[in-house]
Short mmCIF file of C-alpha atoms in Angstrom, two decimals:
data_model
loop_
_atom_site.label_atom_id
_atom_site.label_comp_id
_atom_site.label_asym_id
_atom_site.label_seq_id
_atom_site.Cartn_x
_atom_site.Cartn_y
_atom_site.Cartn_z
CA UNK Q 9 107.40 104.43 70.43
CA UNK Q 10 106.90 100.75 72.27
CA UNK Q 11 103.60 100.68 71.20
CA UNK Q 12 100.48 103.18 69.76
CA UNK Q 13 97.17 101.15 70.01
CA UNK Q 14 93.32 100.94 71.10
CA UNK Q 15 92.68 101.05 74.50
CA UNK Q 16 90.46 98.08 75.41
CA UNK Q 17 86.69 98.38 76.79
CA UNK Q 18 86.10 95.82 79.65
CA UNK Q 19 83.10 95.76 81.86
CA UNK Q 20 83.69 97.88 85.73
CA UNK Q 21 80.04 96.76 87.54
CA UNK Q 22 77.17 97.71 85.13
CA UNK Q 23 79.48 100.34 83.39
CA UNK Q 24 82.37 99.85 80.70
CA UNK Q 25 85.71 102.44 80.75
CA UNK Q 26 88.61 102.61 78.35
CA UNK Q 27 91.43 100.50 79.65
CA UNK Q 28 94.74 101.51 78.38
CA UNK Q 29 97.19 100.23 80.49
CA UNK Q 30 97.42 96.76 81.25
CA UNK Q 31 97.25 96.69 76.98
CA UNK Q 32 98.36 93.57 74.49
CA UNK Q 33 101.57 92.31 75.61
CA UNK Q 34 102.44 95.50 77.81
CA UNK Q 35 101.23 94.20 81.10
CA UNK Q 36 102.71 97.62 83.21
CA UNK Q 37 105.03 100.52 81.82
CA UNK Q 38 107.02 100.77 85.01
CA UNK Q 39 105.42 102.60 87.52
CA UNK Q 40 102.32 102.58 85.62
CA UNK Q 41 99.87 99.95 86.41
CA UNK Q 42 96.91 100.76 85.08
CA UNK Q 43 95.22 103.38 83.07
CA UNK Q 44 90.77 103.17 83.69
CA UNK Q 45 88.79 105.60 81.26
CA UNK Q 46 85.19 106.67 81.85
CA UNK Q 47 83.51 108.81 80.17
CA UNK Q 48 79.74 109.25 80.42
CA UNK Q 49 76.98 111.27 80.18
CA UNK Q 50 74.87 110.63 83.31
CA UNK Q 51 71.00 111.19 82.90
CA UNK Q 52 68.99 112.75 85.77
CA UNK Q 53 68.31 110.79 88.56
CA UNK Q 54 71.08 108.23 87.52
CA UNK Q 55 72.43 105.75 87.47
CA UNK Q 56 75.57 107.07 88.39
CA UNK Q 57 79.10 105.79 88.57
CA UNK Q 58 78.80 103.66 91.86
CA UNK Q 59 82.32 102.75 93.07
CA UNK Q 60 81.37 99.23 96.23
CA UNK Q 61 83.41 99.69 98.92
CA UNK Q 62 86.45 97.57 97.77
CA UNK Q 63 90.54 97.49 99.33
CA UNK Q 64 94.10 98.35 98.33
CA UNK Q 65 97.06 97.84 98.75
CA UNK Q 66 101.25 98.47 97.87
CA UNK Q 67 100.34 101.16 94.91
CA UNK Q 68 99.15 104.90 94.79
CA UNK Q 69 95.06 104.94 92.65
CA UNK Q 70 94.71 108.64 91.89
CA UNK Q 71 91.31 109.83 90.70
CA UNK Q 72 92.05 112.68 87.76
CA UNK Q 73 88.63 113.60 87.52
CA UNK Q 74 87.73 116.18 84.21
CA UNK Q 75 83.69 116.53 84.41
CA UNK Q 76 81.37 115.55 87.17
CA UNK Q 77 80.98 115.59 91.04
CA UNK Q 78 82.57 112.03 92.98
CA UNK Q 79 81.87 111.39 96.72
CA UNK Q 80 84.80 109.72 98.31
CA UNK Q 81 84.75 107.13 101.41
CA UNK Q 82 87.32 105.34 103.17
CA UNK Q 83 87.63 102.52 106.19
CA UNK Q 84 89.52 104.66 108.49
CA UNK Q 85 86.84 107.33 107.98
CA UNK Q 86 87.58 109.94 105.63
CA UNK Q 87 85.24 111.49 103.53
CA UNK Q 88 85.43 114.20 100.73
CA UNK Q 89 84.40 115.50 97.61
CA UNK Q 90 85.68 115.88 93.91
CA UNK Q 91 84.65 117.94 91.37
CA UNK Q 92 85.34 119.40 87.70
CA UNK Q 93 89.09 119.91 87.39
CA UNK Q 94 89.75 118.01 91.11
CA UNK Q 95 92.61 115.10 91.14
CA UNK Q 96 92.44 112.96 94.62
CA UNK Q 97 96.31 111.34 94.88
CA UNK Q 98 95.79 108.64 97.25
CA UNK Q 99 98.73 106.62 98.20
CA UNK Q 100 97.14 102.82 99.65
CA UNK Q 101 100.16 101.78 101.46
CA UNK Q 102 100.11 99.09 103.68
CA UNK Q 103 95.88 98.96 103.08
CA UNK Q 104 92.60 100.78 102.69
CA UNK Q 105 89.09 99.93 102.17
CA UNK Q 106 87.41 103.07 99.82
CA UNK Q 107 84.50 103.69 97.80
CA UNK Q 108 83.43 106.01 95.17
CA UNK Q 109 80.19 107.50 93.51
CA UNK Q 110 78.70 110.16 91.83
CA UNK Q 111 77.87 113.12 94.08
CA UNK Q 112 73.96 112.95 95.32
CA UNK Q 113 73.03 116.51 94.09
CA UNK Q 114 75.06 116.33 91.31
CA UNK Q 115 73.11 113.31 90.37
CA UNK Q 116 69.95 114.71 90.30
CA UNK Q 117 70.50 116.84 87.42
CA UNK Q 118 73.34 114.60 85.72
CA UNK Q 119 76.10 115.58 83.42
CA UNK Q 120 78.65 114.55 81.66
CA UNK Q 121 81.15 112.13 83.88
CA UNK Q 122 84.49 112.51 82.87
CA UNK Q 123 87.84 110.71 84.64
CA UNK Q 124 90.31 108.74 84.47
CA UNK Q 125 91.84 106.35 87.69
CA UNK Q 126 95.88 105.31 87.12
CA UNK Q 127 97.72 103.23 89.32
CA UNK Q 128 100.94 104.07 90.63
CA UNK Q 129 103.64 101.42 92.03
CA UNK Q 130 104.92 102.16 94.72
CA UNK Q 131 108.75 100.85 95.70
CA UNK Q 132 109.65 98.18 98.18
CA UNK Q 133 110.42 100.05 100.58
CA UNK Q 134 107.19 101.92 101.02
CA UNK Q 135 104.58 99.65 100.18
CA UNK Q 136 103.47 99.05 104.08
CA UNK Q 137 103.86 103.03 105.12
CA UNK Q 138 100.55 104.36 106.44
CA UNK Q 139 97.86 105.59 104.09
CA UNK Q 140 97.69 109.01 102.69
CA UNK Q 141 95.29 110.93 100.98
CA UNK Q 142 96.44 114.34 98.77
CA UNK Q 143 92.91 115.96 97.82
CA UNK Q 144 93.55 118.04 95.07
CA UNK Q 145 92.14 120.95 93.81
CA UNK Q 146 91.97 122.46 90.71
CA UNK Q 147 92.53 126.16 91.05
CA UNK Q 148 96.11 125.07 93.09
CA UNK Q 149 97.46 123.39 89.65
CA UNK Q 150 99.32 125.42 87.81
CA UNK Q 151 99.01 125.84 84.54
CA UNK Q 152 101.51 127.00 81.62
CA UNK Q 153 100.34 127.40 77.89
CA UNK Q 154 102.72 127.24 75.20
CA UNK Q 155 102.43 126.43 70.92
CA UNK Q 156 98.47 125.90 71.09
CA UNK Q 157 99.00 124.00 74.30
CA UNK Q 158 97.23 124.64 77.75
CA UNK Q 159 98.91 122.10 79.75
CA UNK Q 160 98.31 122.01 84.18
CA UNK Q 161 100.99 120.35 85.64
CA UNK Q 162 99.18 117.70 88.05
CA UNK Q 163 102.53 116.29 89.43
CA UNK Q 164 106.61 116.49 88.79
CA UNK Q 165 108.04 119.61 86.97
CA UNK Q 166 107.80 119.87 83.88
CA UNK Q 167 108.45 123.29 81.34
CA UNK Q 168 109.94 124.73 85.13
CA UNK Q 169 106.98 124.60 86.58
CA UNK Q 170 106.27 122.02 89.95
CA UNK Q 171 102.71 120.03 90.28
CA UNK Q 172 100.98 120.21 93.95
CA UNK Q 173 100.78 116.17 94.12
CA UNK Q 174 103.57 114.84 96.36
CA UNK Q 175 105.45 111.54 94.69
CA UNK Q 176 106.78 108.61 96.44
CA UNK Q 177 109.20 107.86 92.97
CA UNK Q 178 110.13 110.85 89.89
CA UNK Q 179 106.69 111.15 88.07
CA UNK Q 180 105.01 113.90 85.86
CA UNK Q 181 101.57 114.07 85.32
CA UNK Q 182 100.05 116.61 83.05
CA UNK Q 183 96.77 117.23 81.52
CA UNK Q 184 96.56 118.91 78.62
CA UNK Q 185 94.20 120.72 76.03
CA UNK Q 186 95.99 121.36 72.34
CA UNK Q 187 94.50 123.09 69.38
CA UNK Q 188 94.51 121.86 66.21
CA UNK Q 189 97.27 122.77 63.41
CA UNK Q 190 99.91 123.66 66.23
CA UNK Q 191 102.79 121.29 66.60
CA UNK Q 192 105.23 120.96 69.26
CA UNK Q 193 107.71 118.75 71.68
CA UNK Q 194 106.74 117.79 75.33
CA UNK Q 195 109.69 117.08 77.10
CA UNK Q 196 110.31 114.00 78.81
CA UNK Q 197 113.09 113.23 81.45
CA UNK Q 198 115.16 110.66 79.56
CA UNK Q 199 115.51 108.19 82.75
CA UNK Q 200 111.19 107.85 82.83
CA UNK Q 201 109.63 105.68 81.16
CA UNK Q 202 105.98 107.46 79.22
CA UNK Q 203 102.18 107.15 78.49
CA UNK Q 204 100.35 109.43 76.37
CA UNK Q 205 96.63 108.59 76.82
CA UNK Q 206 94.27 110.97 74.46
CA UNK Q 207 91.00 111.35 75.67
CA UNK Q 208 89.69 113.10 72.77
CA UNK Q 209 90.51 114.70 69.18
CA UNK Q 210 93.67 113.42 67.14
CA UNK Q 211 97.26 113.33 67.52
CA UNK Q 212 100.33 113.12 65.16
CA UNK Q 213 103.30 111.37 66.74
CA UNK Q 214 107.06 112.50 65.44
CA UNK Q 215 105.19 112.98 61.80
CA UNK Q 216 104.15 110.02 61.47
CA UNK Q 217 102.57 107.77 63.81
CA UNK Q 218 98.29 109.18 64.55
CA UNK Q 219 95.94 108.50 67.21
CA UNK Q 220 92.83 108.89 67.97
CA UNK Q 221 90.77 109.74 71.18
CA UNK Q 222 90.84 106.29 73.09
CA UNK Q 223 94.23 105.75 72.23
CA UNK Q 224 97.58 105.34 74.07
CA UNK Q 225 101.30 105.95 72.87
CA UNK Q 226 103.58 104.45 75.19
CA UNK Q 227 106.80 104.99 75.23
CA UNK Q 228 109.82 103.11 76.99
CA UNK Q 229 112.93 105.48 77.30
CA UNK Q 230 112.53 107.13 73.87
CA UNK Q 231 114.78 110.30 74.63
CA UNK Q 232 113.92 114.00 75.70
CA UNK Q 233 110.63 114.80 74.25
CA UNK Q 234 107.96 113.71 72.16
CA UNK Q 235 106.75 115.58 68.63
CA UNK Q 236 102.82 115.81 68.75
CA UNK Q 237 100.97 117.47 66.03
CA UNK Q 238 97.32 118.07 66.88
CA UNK Q 239 95.18 117.35 63.80
CA UNK Q 240 91.94 118.11 65.61
CA UNK Q 241 91.53 120.06 68.77
CA UNK Q 242 92.75 117.34 71.38
CA UNK Q 243 92.59 116.78 74.90
CA UNK Q 244 95.59 113.80 76.47
CA UNK Q 245 96.99 113.03 80.04
CA UNK Q 246 100.77 112.80 79.53
CA UNK Q 247 102.04 110.47 82.42
CA UNK Q 248 106.21 109.93 82.84
CA UNK Q 249 108.14 108.10 85.56
CA UNK Q 250 111.41 106.92 86.67
CA UNK Q 251 111.19 102.97 86.59
CA UNK Q 252 111.18 101.09 89.84
CA UNK Q 253 113.43 97.91 88.42
CA UNK Q 254 111.59 95.70 91.11
CA UNK Q 255 109.74 92.94 90.65
CA UNK Q 256 105.54 93.36 90.22
CA UNK Q 257 103.05 90.75 91.87
CA UNK Q 258 99.73 91.80 91.74
CA UNK Q 259 95.74 90.00 92.03
CA UNK Q 260 92.98 92.30 92.05
CA UNK Q 261 93.53 95.49 94.01
CA UNK Q 262 96.80 94.45 95.88
CA UNK Q 263 99.99 94.83 94.23
CA UNK Q 264 103.13 93.69 96.24
CA UNK Q 265 107.11 91.74 94.55
CA UNK Q 266 106.27 88.86 95.92
CA UNK Q 267 103.01 86.38 96.06
CA UNK Q 268 103.66 85.22 99.53
CA UNK Q 269 103.00 88.51 100.37
CA UNK Q 270 100.20 88.87 97.78
CA UNK Q 271 98.20 86.32 99.71
CA UNK Q 272 99.24 88.03 103.45
CA UNK Q 273 96.90 91.05 101.88
CA UNK Q 274 94.29 89.12 100.80
CA UNK Q 275 94.28 87.10 104.05
CA UNK Q 276 94.52 90.97 106.02
CA UNK Q 277 92.39 91.83 103.67
CA UNK Q 278 89.58 89.54 105.00
CA UNK Q 279 90.50 89.71 108.83
CA UNK Q 280 89.37 92.91 108.84
CA UNK Q 281 92.90 94.77 109.07
CA UNK Q 282 92.38 96.75 106.40
CA UNK Q 283 89.57 98.23 108.38
CA UNK Q 284 85.47 97.87 107.27
CA UNK Q 285 83.62 99.90 105.10
CA UNK Q 286 79.47 99.52 105.14
CA UNK Q 287 77.73 100.49 101.51
#
């Protein structure tokens, strides 16, 4: 285990999110660049989640929606709706402008909005590919049941089950809910880095390290499994990925390999080459 720490509280528009990556002296856990957790009870009529149009280039922004309802729009004329349990796996590639907001009918009644946004880096060869969306509905995500654990496999192959998300590099994404009093080992590819973010509950790792809700545990190619014990009913997201081992240059919503490419991304966005989206 490289690190176990409480996620930072950072501002995002008029709200705050828990930031599990980057954290402390870890800028990224290759290939994972950023992990934000938004969890808030929204009053009827709002305000709710409302992220204004913004660009992305060079990576994959992924939204795991656990509770709530989101309306998505982008500069290529795409529009989508996510509901609790759904996942949106977006490949920004050469660039796109998009916005996300709570669905208006849902906002009228309010409720819990609970989601994670994850950024996964793209390899150099894929940074300028055409943008792509995978809208993954909850009922298409396979479930693994074992030893007090109910796990949804979103991406990659885990415990012999393959998730529906198509990834550009080897990545595993598993949402787990574990009952108090159970202990088990989560399999991890030995070539992968791993991140476990605990949304709620209390876990013990390897019989000694403990973490509560809002904590992140980071493992850098630490073996073929992670041992966990649920000291409370717990809800977590397990991410593992093969590192790209490529240089990373980033600025805001752009992640490339060189500073020159970042300057090109800024210029292309300013010139409208990523499209336009009215708010």
